[in-house]
Short mmCIF file of C-alpha atoms and ligand atoms in Angstrom, two decimals:
data_model
loop_
_atom_site.label_atom_id
_atom_site.label_comp_id
_atom_site.label_asym_id
_atom_site.label_seq_id
_atom_site.Cartn_x
_atom_site.Cartn_y
_atom_site.Cartn_z
CA MET C 612 45.77 -66.18 -6.38
CA SER C 613 45.03 -69.92 -6.25
CA ASP C 614 44.15 -71.54 -2.93
CA GLY C 615 47.42 -73.47 -3.08
CA ILE C 616 49.50 -70.32 -3.47
CA ARG C 617 47.45 -68.57 -0.81
CA ARG C 618 48.20 -71.41 1.60
CA ILE C 619 51.91 -71.23 0.84
CA VAL C 620 51.92 -67.46 1.38
CA ALA C 621 50.00 -67.87 4.64
CA LEU C 622 52.43 -70.53 5.79
CA SER C 623 55.41 -68.35 4.88
CA VAL C 624 53.97 -65.45 6.86
CA LEU C 625 53.44 -67.77 9.79
CA LEU C 626 56.99 -69.12 9.61
CA LEU C 627 58.41 -65.62 9.26
CA GLY C 628 56.40 -64.53 12.30
CA THR C 629 57.63 -67.50 14.30
CA GLY C 630 61.20 -66.72 13.23
CA LEU C 631 60.89 -63.10 14.38
CA LEU C 632 59.50 -64.21 17.73
CA TRP C 633 62.43 -66.56 18.08
CA VAL C 634 64.92 -63.80 17.25
CA ALA C 635 63.19 -61.50 19.75
CA GLY C 636 63.42 -64.14 22.45
CA ARG C 637 67.04 -65.13 21.83
CA THR C 638 68.17 -64.12 25.26
CA THR C 639 66.16 -66.99 26.72
CA ASP C 640 68.20 -70.09 27.29
CA ASP C 641 68.66 -73.14 25.16
CA ALA C 642 66.35 -75.16 27.38
CA GLU C 643 63.38 -73.25 26.07
CA LYS C 644 64.49 -73.83 22.50
CA ALA C 645 64.84 -77.53 23.15
CA ASP C 646 61.41 -77.50 24.76
CA ASN C 647 59.87 -75.91 21.70
CA GLU C 648 61.56 -78.37 19.40
CA ARG C 649 60.30 -81.23 21.48
CA LYS C 650 56.79 -79.80 21.42
CA GLY C 651 56.94 -79.35 17.65
CA ALA C 652 58.05 -82.93 17.21
CA ILE C 653 55.23 -84.16 19.45
CA ASP C 654 52.68 -82.11 17.49
CA GLU C 655 53.96 -83.56 14.24
CA ALA C 656 53.97 -87.11 15.52
CA ARG C 657 50.46 -86.72 16.87
CA GLU C 658 49.13 -85.42 13.57
CA ARG C 659 50.93 -88.13 11.60
CA ALA C 660 49.56 -90.87 13.85
CA ALA C 661 46.06 -89.40 13.80
CA SER C 662 45.94 -89.14 10.02
CA ASN C 663 46.35 -92.93 9.87
CA ASP C 664 43.44 -93.47 12.25
CA PRO C 665 41.09 -96.08 10.78
CA ARG C 666 38.11 -93.93 11.81
CA LEU C 667 39.00 -91.52 9.00
CA LYS C 668 38.35 -94.14 6.33
CA GLY C 669 36.22 -92.75 3.51
CA ALA C 670 36.17 -89.17 4.81
CA TYR C 671 37.50 -86.18 2.89
CA ARG C 672 37.17 -82.42 2.41
CA TYR C 673 37.68 -79.84 -0.27
CA ASP C 674 37.27 -76.06 -0.50
CA ARG C 675 35.15 -74.37 -3.15
CA GLY C 676 33.55 -70.97 -3.61
CA GLY C 677 34.29 -69.89 -0.04
CA TRP C 678 32.80 -73.11 1.35
CA VAL C 679 34.39 -76.19 2.90
CA TYR C 680 32.75 -79.42 1.78
CA VAL C 681 33.19 -82.45 4.04
CA HIS C 682 32.13 -86.00 3.38
CA LEU C 683 31.60 -88.01 6.57
CA GLU C 684 30.47 -91.62 6.84
CA GLY C 685 30.02 -94.58 9.13
CA GLU C 686 29.35 -95.22 12.81
CA PRO C 687 28.37 -92.19 14.90
CA ALA C 688 31.76 -92.05 16.65
CA ALA C 689 33.53 -92.21 13.28
CA VAL C 690 31.33 -89.51 11.73
CA GLY C 691 32.18 -87.31 14.71
CA PHE C 692 35.90 -88.12 14.61
CA GLN C 693 36.05 -87.28 10.89
CA HIS C 694 34.18 -84.03 11.52
CA GLY C 695 36.52 -82.97 14.35
CA PHE C 696 39.63 -84.01 12.46
CA LEU C 697 38.83 -82.58 9.02
CA LEU C 698 37.41 -79.33 10.42
CA ALA C 699 39.87 -78.93 13.34
CA ALA C 700 41.17 -75.58 12.06
CA GLU C 701 37.65 -74.24 11.50
CA ILE C 702 36.44 -75.43 14.93
CA GLU C 703 39.48 -73.91 16.67
CA ASP C 704 38.73 -70.66 14.85
CA ALA C 705 34.97 -70.67 15.52
CA PHE C 706 34.99 -71.76 19.15
CA PRO C 707 36.50 -68.56 20.66
CA ALA C 708 34.18 -66.40 18.53
CA ILE C 709 31.08 -68.31 19.69
CA LYS C 710 32.29 -68.33 23.29
CA ALA C 711 32.86 -64.56 23.18
CA GLN C 712 29.41 -64.00 21.71
CA MET C 713 27.62 -66.21 24.24
CA THR C 714 29.40 -64.81 27.29
CA HIS C 715 29.21 -61.19 26.10
CA SER C 716 25.48 -61.10 25.43
CA THR C 717 24.42 -63.02 28.56
CA ARG C 718 27.07 -61.77 31.04
CA ARG C 719 27.53 -65.39 32.08
CA ASP C 720 30.91 -67.11 32.08
CA TRP C 721 31.80 -70.15 29.99
CA ASP C 722 31.53 -72.50 32.98
CA PHE C 723 27.86 -71.58 33.18
CA PHE C 724 27.35 -72.85 29.61
CA ARG C 725 29.48 -75.94 30.17
CA ASN C 726 27.38 -76.79 33.21
CA ALA C 727 24.14 -76.25 31.28
CA ALA C 728 25.48 -78.57 28.59
CA LYS C 729 26.52 -81.19 31.12
CA GLU C 730 23.65 -81.08 33.61
CA MET C 731 20.68 -80.08 31.47
CA LEU C 732 21.34 -81.12 27.84
CA TRP C 733 23.67 -84.12 27.94
CA PRO C 734 21.43 -86.50 29.97
CA LYS C 735 18.74 -86.31 27.27
CA ILE C 736 20.96 -86.55 24.21
CA ASP C 737 20.49 -89.86 22.34
CA GLU C 738 23.43 -92.26 22.63
CA GLU C 739 24.08 -91.99 18.89
CA TYR C 740 24.64 -88.23 19.10
CA ARG C 741 26.61 -88.50 22.34
CA GLN C 742 29.03 -90.73 20.45
CA GLU C 743 29.16 -88.30 17.54
CA LEU C 744 29.80 -85.31 19.83
CA GLN C 745 32.51 -87.24 21.70
CA GLY C 746 33.91 -88.20 18.29
CA ILE C 747 34.13 -84.54 17.26
CA THR C 748 36.04 -83.82 20.46
CA ASP C 749 38.39 -86.78 19.88
CA GLY C 750 39.01 -85.91 16.23
CA LEU C 751 39.69 -82.29 17.09
CA ASN C 752 42.07 -83.20 19.91
CA ALA C 753 43.87 -85.75 17.74
CA ARG C 754 44.41 -83.25 14.95
CA SER C 755 45.18 -80.06 16.79
CA GLY C 756 46.01 -81.00 20.38
CA SER C 757 43.04 -78.87 21.47
CA HIS C 758 42.01 -79.24 25.10
CA LEU C 759 38.31 -78.69 24.50
CA ASP C 760 36.20 -81.45 26.00
CA VAL C 761 32.80 -82.82 25.04
CA TYR C 762 30.90 -80.31 27.21
CA ASP C 763 32.61 -77.43 25.43
CA ILE C 764 31.46 -78.99 22.16
CA VAL C 765 27.89 -79.58 23.42
CA ALA C 766 27.63 -75.98 24.68
CA MET C 767 28.89 -74.78 21.31
CA ASN C 768 26.31 -76.94 19.53
CA ALA C 769 23.66 -75.15 21.60
CA PHE C 770 24.91 -71.66 20.73
CA GLU C 771 21.56 -70.69 19.26
CA GLU C 772 19.39 -72.05 22.07
CA LEU C 773 21.30 -71.50 25.32
CA PRO C 774 21.91 -67.70 25.31
CA ASP C 775 18.71 -66.26 23.88
CA TYR C 776 16.21 -68.89 24.99
CA TYR C 777 17.50 -70.65 28.12
CA VAL C 778 19.27 -67.68 29.73
CA ALA C 779 16.43 -65.30 28.83
CA TRP C 780 13.99 -67.72 30.51
CA LEU C 781 16.32 -68.23 33.49
CA ASP C 782 16.88 -64.51 34.07
CA LYS C 783 13.13 -63.96 34.12
CA ARG C 784 12.48 -66.88 36.44
CA GLU C 785 15.27 -65.96 38.84
CA LYS C 786 14.54 -62.23 38.57
CA THR C 787 18.22 -61.66 37.82
CA ALA C 788 19.26 -58.14 38.80
CA ASN C 789 20.30 -55.96 35.83
CA ALA C 790 19.56 -58.81 33.46
CA PRO C 791 20.91 -58.29 29.94
CA ASN C 792 18.49 -57.57 27.12
CA LEU C 793 18.19 -61.01 25.50
CA LYS C 794 15.78 -61.64 22.65
CA SER C 795 15.21 -64.68 20.49
CA PRO C 796 17.01 -64.03 17.22
CA GLY C 797 15.44 -63.20 13.86
CA ASN C 798 17.33 -65.62 11.70
CA CYS C 799 16.62 -65.88 8.00
CA SER C 800 14.41 -65.34 4.94
CA ALA C 801 13.08 -68.41 3.15
CA PHE C 802 10.34 -69.97 1.03
CA VAL C 803 9.17 -73.33 -0.22
CA ALA C 804 6.79 -73.59 -3.19
CA THR C 805 5.08 -76.32 -5.23
CA GLY C 806 2.40 -77.04 -7.84
CA SER C 807 1.19 -74.13 -9.96
CA TRP C 808 3.62 -71.78 -8.19
CA THR C 809 6.78 -73.27 -9.66
CA LYS C 810 8.07 -73.50 -13.21
CA ASP C 811 8.13 -77.30 -13.34
CA GLY C 812 5.27 -77.92 -10.91
CA LYS C 813 7.65 -79.56 -8.46
CA ILE C 814 9.12 -78.22 -5.22
CA VAL C 815 11.55 -75.26 -5.01
CA ILE C 816 13.15 -74.41 -1.66
CA ALA C 817 15.44 -71.48 -0.84
CA HIS C 818 16.87 -69.83 2.26
CA ASN C 819 19.26 -67.14 3.33
CA ASN C 820 20.79 -67.30 6.78
CA TRP C 821 20.59 -64.16 8.93
CA THR C 822 22.91 -63.97 11.86
CA GLY C 823 25.65 -61.80 13.33
CA TYR C 824 28.49 -61.62 10.80
CA MET C 825 30.93 -62.90 13.42
CA ALA C 826 29.18 -66.29 13.43
CA GLY C 827 27.79 -66.07 9.91
CA GLU C 828 31.12 -65.71 8.14
CA ARG C 829 32.11 -69.04 9.73
CA TRP C 830 28.83 -70.76 8.69
CA ARG C 831 30.50 -72.08 5.58
CA ILE C 832 30.54 -75.85 5.77
CA ILE C 833 28.70 -78.17 3.39
CA PHE C 834 28.18 -81.48 5.18
CA ASP C 835 27.60 -84.67 3.19
CA ILE C 836 26.90 -87.27 5.86
CA VAL C 837 26.30 -90.98 5.25
CA PRO C 838 25.35 -92.23 8.70
CA LYS C 839 25.24 -95.91 9.63
CA ASN C 840 21.54 -95.52 10.40
CA GLY C 841 19.01 -93.25 8.76
CA PHE C 842 19.22 -91.32 5.50
CA ARG C 843 22.11 -89.63 3.77
CA MET C 844 22.09 -85.85 4.33
CA LEU C 845 23.45 -82.89 2.40
CA MET C 846 23.24 -79.66 4.40
CA ASP C 847 25.03 -76.43 5.13
CA GLY C 848 26.40 -76.02 8.62
CA PHE C 849 28.76 -74.67 11.23
CA PRO C 850 32.11 -76.22 12.23
CA GLY C 851 31.75 -78.48 15.28
CA VAL C 852 27.93 -78.53 15.20
CA ILE C 853 26.01 -81.72 14.34
CA ALA C 854 22.87 -79.99 12.99
CA SER C 855 22.71 -77.60 10.05
CA ASP C 856 21.50 -75.09 12.62
CA ASP C 857 20.51 -72.31 10.21
CA ASP C 858 18.88 -74.68 8.73
CA PHE C 859 19.00 -75.98 5.15
CA GLY C 860 19.20 -79.63 4.25
CA ILE C 861 17.94 -82.42 2.03
CA ASN C 862 17.96 -86.15 2.72
CA SER C 863 18.11 -89.20 0.50
CA ASP C 864 14.50 -90.12 1.22
CA GLY C 865 13.20 -86.95 -0.40
CA LEU C 866 12.76 -84.56 2.48
CA MET C 867 13.72 -80.90 1.89
CA VAL C 868 14.04 -78.75 4.99
CA THR C 869 14.60 -75.15 5.97
CA GLU C 870 13.29 -72.66 8.55
CA THR C 871 13.16 -69.11 9.83
CA THR C 872 13.06 -68.34 13.56
CA ILE C 873 10.06 -66.95 15.41
CA SER C 874 10.79 -63.37 16.55
CA GLN C 875 10.08 -62.47 20.18
CA PHE C 876 9.55 -66.07 21.16
CA GLU C 877 9.65 -66.64 24.94
CA GLY C 878 9.89 -69.93 26.79
CA TRP C 879 12.09 -72.90 27.64
CA ASP C 880 11.58 -76.38 29.04
CA PRO C 881 14.66 -77.52 30.98
CA ASN C 882 13.39 -81.11 30.77
CA GLY C 883 13.19 -81.10 26.98
CA ASN C 884 15.66 -82.33 24.37
CA ALA C 885 18.13 -79.89 22.85
CA GLU C 886 16.85 -78.38 19.63
CA PHE C 887 20.11 -79.08 17.79
CA VAL C 888 19.65 -82.79 18.52
CA ARG C 889 16.00 -82.89 17.40
CA ALA C 890 16.77 -80.94 14.23
CA ARG C 891 19.62 -83.27 13.30
CA LYS C 892 17.57 -86.35 14.14
CA ALA C 893 14.62 -85.13 12.06
CA LEU C 894 16.78 -84.57 8.95
CA GLN C 895 18.46 -87.94 9.43
CA TYR C 896 15.41 -90.08 10.15
CA ALA C 897 12.29 -88.40 8.73
CA GLY C 898 11.00 -89.67 5.39
CA SER C 899 7.79 -87.67 5.49
CA ILE C 900 6.34 -84.40 6.73
CA ASP C 901 4.53 -86.28 9.51
CA GLU C 902 7.67 -88.04 10.67
CA TYR C 903 9.56 -84.75 10.63
CA THR C 904 6.86 -83.10 12.73
CA ASN C 905 6.78 -85.94 15.24
CA ILE C 906 10.54 -85.89 15.80
CA MET C 907 10.58 -82.11 16.31
CA LEU C 908 7.68 -82.33 18.78
CA ASP C 909 9.20 -85.19 20.77
CA GLY C 910 10.84 -83.55 23.80
CA ASN C 911 10.40 -80.01 22.41
CA ASN C 912 12.41 -77.74 24.73
CA GLY C 913 11.36 -74.49 23.06
CA GLY C 914 14.96 -73.77 22.05
CA TYR C 915 15.54 -72.00 18.74
CA ALA C 916 11.80 -71.96 17.99
CA ASN C 917 11.23 -71.95 14.25
CA ASP C 918 8.73 -71.92 11.45
CA TRP C 919 9.93 -75.04 9.62
CA LEU C 920 9.39 -75.03 5.86
CA LEU C 921 9.32 -78.58 4.53
CA GLY C 922 8.98 -80.35 1.21
CA ASP C 923 8.59 -84.02 0.34
CA ARG C 924 9.67 -84.62 -3.26
CA LYS C 925 8.01 -88.06 -3.23
CA THR C 926 4.52 -86.58 -2.78
CA ASN C 927 5.19 -83.02 -4.09
CA GLU C 928 3.69 -81.74 -0.85
CA ILE C 929 5.08 -78.82 1.16
CA ALA C 930 4.38 -77.80 4.75
CA GLN C 931 4.96 -75.14 7.34
CA LEU C 932 5.42 -76.31 10.92
CA GLU C 933 5.18 -73.36 13.29
CA LEU C 934 6.78 -74.86 16.36
CA GLY C 935 6.06 -72.89 19.49
CA LEU C 936 6.47 -74.45 22.92
CA LYS C 937 2.96 -74.01 24.28
CA ALA C 938 1.31 -74.22 20.86
CA TYR C 939 2.18 -75.29 17.34
CA LYS C 940 0.47 -75.48 13.98
CA LEU C 941 1.06 -77.44 10.78
CA TRP C 942 -0.12 -76.20 7.39
CA ARG C 943 0.35 -78.34 4.27
CA THR C 944 -0.48 -78.20 0.57
CA LYS C 945 0.36 -79.74 -2.81
CA ASP C 946 -0.29 -76.45 -4.59
CA GLY C 947 0.98 -73.36 -2.83
CA VAL C 948 3.86 -71.49 -1.25
CA PHE C 949 5.01 -70.88 2.32
CA ALA C 950 7.40 -68.06 3.12
CA GLY C 951 9.24 -67.18 6.29
CA SER C 952 10.92 -64.05 7.59
CA ASN C 953 10.74 -64.48 11.36
CA TRP C 954 7.07 -63.90 12.07
CA ALA C 955 4.60 -66.27 13.69
CA ARG C 956 1.19 -66.47 12.00
CA ASP C 957 -0.96 -68.81 14.08
CA PRO C 958 -3.04 -66.73 16.53
CA LYS C 959 -2.58 -69.31 19.28
CA VAL C 960 1.22 -69.43 18.86
CA ILE C 961 1.35 -65.62 18.84
CA LYS C 962 -0.75 -65.38 21.99
CA LEU C 963 0.99 -68.11 23.98
CA ASP C 964 4.57 -68.13 22.70
CA THR C 965 5.28 -64.67 21.28
CA PRO C 966 3.09 -62.37 23.39
CA GLN C 967 5.16 -59.27 22.54
CA PHE C 968 5.11 -59.72 18.77
CA ASN C 969 2.99 -57.20 16.87
CA PRO C 970 1.99 -58.63 13.46
CA SER C 971 0.69 -55.25 12.29
CA ASP C 972 3.81 -53.14 12.91
CA MET C 973 4.88 -52.90 9.27
CA GLU C 974 8.02 -51.00 10.13
CA ASN C 975 9.75 -53.97 11.73
CA SER C 976 12.00 -56.33 9.81
CA PRO C 977 9.90 -59.55 9.91
CA ASN C 978 6.68 -57.83 8.76
CA ALA C 979 8.36 -55.68 6.12
CA ARG C 980 9.98 -58.79 4.65
CA ARG C 981 6.69 -60.70 4.86
CA VAL C 982 5.15 -58.04 2.58
CA ARG C 983 8.09 -58.33 0.19
CA TRP C 984 7.81 -62.12 0.00
CA GLU C 985 4.09 -61.77 -0.79
CA GLN C 986 4.84 -59.30 -3.60
CA LEU C 987 7.68 -61.29 -5.13
CA LEU C 988 6.07 -64.71 -4.85
CA ASN C 989 2.73 -63.51 -6.26
CA ASP C 990 4.47 -61.64 -9.08
CA ASN C 991 6.42 -64.76 -9.96
CA LYS C 992 3.72 -67.38 -9.57
CA GLY C 993 4.42 -70.19 -12.02
CA LYS C 994 7.97 -68.99 -12.67
CA LEU C 995 9.72 -70.00 -9.46
CA ASP C 996 12.85 -72.07 -9.98
CA VAL C 997 16.32 -72.29 -8.47
CA ASP C 998 17.73 -69.50 -10.69
CA LEU C 999 14.98 -67.11 -9.75
CA ALA C 1000 15.17 -68.14 -6.09
CA GLN C 1001 18.84 -67.09 -6.04
CA LYS C 1002 17.85 -63.63 -7.24
CA LEU C 1003 15.00 -63.29 -4.75
CA LEU C 1004 17.33 -64.13 -1.86
CA GLY C 1005 19.41 -61.07 -2.83
CA ASP C 1006 16.45 -58.67 -3.02
CA HIS C 1007 16.88 -55.17 -1.55
CA PHE C 1008 13.42 -53.60 -1.70
CA ASP C 1009 12.32 -52.00 1.58
CA THR C 1010 8.50 -52.21 1.65
CA PHE C 1011 8.15 -49.75 4.51
CA ASP C 1012 10.13 -46.90 2.93
CA LYS C 1013 9.14 -48.15 -0.54
CA LYS C 1014 12.60 -47.89 -2.04
CA ASP C 1015 15.56 -50.01 -3.03
CA GLU C 1016 17.97 -49.84 -0.12
CA ALA C 1017 19.82 -52.73 1.54
CA ASN C 1018 18.93 -52.54 5.21
CA GLU C 1019 17.29 -54.47 8.09
CA ARG C 1020 13.93 -54.67 6.27
CA THR C 1021 15.15 -56.27 3.03
CA LEU C 1022 15.12 -60.00 2.24
CA CYS C 1023 18.89 -59.80 1.85
CA GLY C 1024 19.58 -58.16 5.22
CA HIS C 1025 22.30 -55.57 5.85
CA VAL C 1026 21.64 -54.41 9.41
CA ASP C 1027 25.13 -52.87 9.58
CA ALA C 1028 23.79 -50.31 7.10
CA SER C 1029 20.79 -49.42 9.27
CA PRO C 1030 20.96 -46.77 12.00
CA ARG C 1031 17.75 -48.32 13.37
CA GLY C 1032 19.13 -51.81 14.01
CA VAL C 1033 16.45 -54.35 14.98
CA ALA C 1034 15.22 -53.66 18.53
CA ILE C 1035 12.96 -56.73 18.68
CA TRP C 1036 16.06 -58.93 18.37
CA ALA C 1037 18.17 -56.69 20.64
CA TRP C 1038 20.32 -55.73 17.64
CA GLY C 1039 21.47 -52.14 18.18
CA PRO C 1040 22.03 -49.46 15.54
CA ASN C 1041 24.25 -50.71 12.69
CA TYR C 1042 24.55 -54.16 14.26
CA PRO C 1043 27.04 -56.22 12.24
CA GLY C 1044 24.51 -58.82 11.14
CA GLY C 1045 22.18 -59.72 8.32
CA ALA C 1046 22.08 -62.25 5.50
CA VAL C 1047 25.38 -64.14 5.58
CA GLN C 1048 24.86 -66.85 2.95
CA GLY C 1049 22.14 -68.43 0.82
CA LYS C 1050 21.11 -71.85 -0.50
CA ALA C 1051 18.56 -73.16 -3.00
CA SER C 1052 17.46 -76.52 -4.38
CA ASP C 1053 14.49 -78.18 -6.07
CA SER C 1054 12.92 -81.63 -6.31
CA THR C 1055 15.10 -82.74 -9.22
CA MET C 1056 18.28 -81.58 -7.52
CA ALA C 1057 17.18 -83.07 -4.20
CA GLN C 1058 16.71 -86.45 -5.85
CA GLN C 1059 20.39 -86.29 -6.89
CA LEU C 1060 21.41 -84.76 -3.52
CA ARG C 1061 22.50 -81.45 -5.06
CA LEU C 1062 22.15 -77.87 -3.92
CA PHE C 1063 23.40 -74.39 -4.75
CA ALA C 1064 25.02 -72.25 -2.09
CA ARG C 1065 26.52 -68.79 -2.00
CA MET C 1066 28.81 -67.65 0.80
CA GLY C 1067 28.42 -64.03 1.96
CA HIS C 1068 25.53 -61.68 1.24
CA PRO C 1069 23.30 -63.41 -1.37
CA CYS C 1070 23.24 -60.13 -3.37
CA GLY C 1071 27.01 -60.45 -3.87
CA ALA C 1072 28.10 -57.47 -1.73
CA ASP C 1073 31.18 -57.82 0.48
CA PHE C 1074 31.25 -56.90 4.16
CA LEU C 1075 34.56 -55.33 5.25
CA ALA C 1076 35.36 -55.53 8.94
CA LYS C 1077 38.05 -52.87 9.34
CA PRO C 1078 36.16 -49.83 8.07
CA PHE C 1079 33.05 -51.03 9.88
CA LEU C 1080 34.85 -51.33 13.22
CA ALA C 1081 36.55 -47.97 12.71
CA GLY C 1082 33.13 -46.34 12.42
CA HIS C 1083 31.25 -48.27 15.13
CA SER C 1084 33.03 -48.43 18.47
CA ASP C 1085 29.98 -50.11 20.08
CA TYR C 1086 31.15 -53.32 18.47
CA ALA C 1087 34.83 -53.03 19.38
CA TRP C 1088 34.47 -56.16 21.53
CA GLN C 1089 34.07 -58.15 18.29
CA GLU C 1090 37.36 -56.88 16.89
CA PRO C 1091 39.38 -60.05 17.65
CA PHE C 1092 36.84 -62.17 15.80
CA LEU C 1093 35.05 -60.08 13.20
CA ARG C 1094 36.50 -60.47 9.70
CA ASP C 1095 35.74 -59.56 6.14
CA MET C 1096 32.88 -61.53 4.64
CA PRO C 1097 33.53 -61.50 0.91
CA ALA C 1098 30.69 -62.85 -1.22
CA GLY C 1099 31.50 -65.97 -3.21
CA PRO C 1100 29.79 -67.17 -6.38
CA TRP C 1101 26.64 -69.32 -6.40
CA THR C 1102 28.29 -72.73 -6.24
CA GLU C 1103 26.88 -76.18 -6.84
CA PHE C 1104 27.51 -79.03 -4.42
CA HIS C 1105 26.72 -82.67 -5.02
CA ALA C 1106 26.79 -85.39 -2.36
CA GLY C 1107 29.62 -87.82 -2.99
CA GLU C 1108 31.53 -85.58 -5.36
CA ILE C 1109 35.31 -86.02 -5.05
CA PRO C 1110 37.23 -83.25 -6.91
CA VAL C 1111 40.66 -83.20 -5.25
CA PRO C 1112 40.79 -85.07 -1.98
CA GLN C 1113 42.90 -83.31 0.64
CA ARG C 1114 43.61 -83.82 4.28
ZN1 ZN N 1704 22.32 -57.74 -0.01
#
């Protein structure tokens, strides 16, 4: 079924549903009917007026391979407005899922997160990003009539750092009674390679995003942003969020960026700058590994602490920035490979920032995947390219049990298939999470602002929500939000490409 037909069918179902509701409610008086008609007319007029807004100039979107590509350009407020307007449906869909996840895991209400956004994060956000975040809110409201305000949007942008970093730190500091079990997440498998390790001697970078499926199946935006200041960016991302956040991006000055989180990280600085702001700023403004490092270090709040894997196609140099809060370390080389699967490696970072992490427990997911990366990267030294990277991201070899089996220890993660879950991330048995999408690029592609991306498990397997929920009542709370996550094809995206513009 083509997307067009699918949309028509969906619309027909919606209209039929509305009609049935109307029939069911016929006993109500004509006043209500008139009210509804008036409301419909207002909605229509609002959308019509908004679609002529001059701030939308140059912006467009299209859907491909399970992804939504958006091109945004101009002043910060305009970039935000275009984002909110073009992705209004996706933001309206993602917001309740993120809100449910944040409030469920922390046992804090949404006002708590709004206040944290307003009192703690907002005062330190650069003016440029304040305007963009306000723009997202304005664009969303103009398109959909949503009542979300900028603090809802800021809290949503911080969905990785507020629950598992800030609240975990706060609960410990305040000795919260019956505090929930919050752990920094283990997001992603990735590598960056250069020199004698790759087929063409230039940089290859690849990443699969690990997260709960509820968020991950919505992590399906390709952002092409031409900001007024700084470099053009092509990155994957989440609706309503200004950073890639998982993270995978390239900029027009030659920087190639990805990361994996540091498992069992502890710490937060309430006076620091939000991680989502620093990460966005670094991709937008850094033209070198040093500049990237400096931006990430400036106002480091400890949120969403990552091992950043970086490449600079201008110098053919790659780097790993292990960014703890109390310690950090930068490794760099023009002939080598850095891999990530949620483990810290610097002894000082481990001691000061991840005191609970055990680098020699080979049964846990980060260490088991570290062993697999070492095997695969060594076996393929000199052969690494984007094609091969796509295959490696879908690998299912469990190095602890020494067998092919998709589970929590494989580079392509399927924790829903594991009765063990991942305790160090507070993911229970059969937690509905794992690798939710993958991306890959190389120096040549980065020069042309191109990347490959696959939605869903990088191995190509589908996740089906209904049978999963039927068998795992622990996760019944996700039922309103958890959906099927069908795998799409590996799909190429190119900054500036205009197939069929649609609004
Ligand atoms: Zn898989």
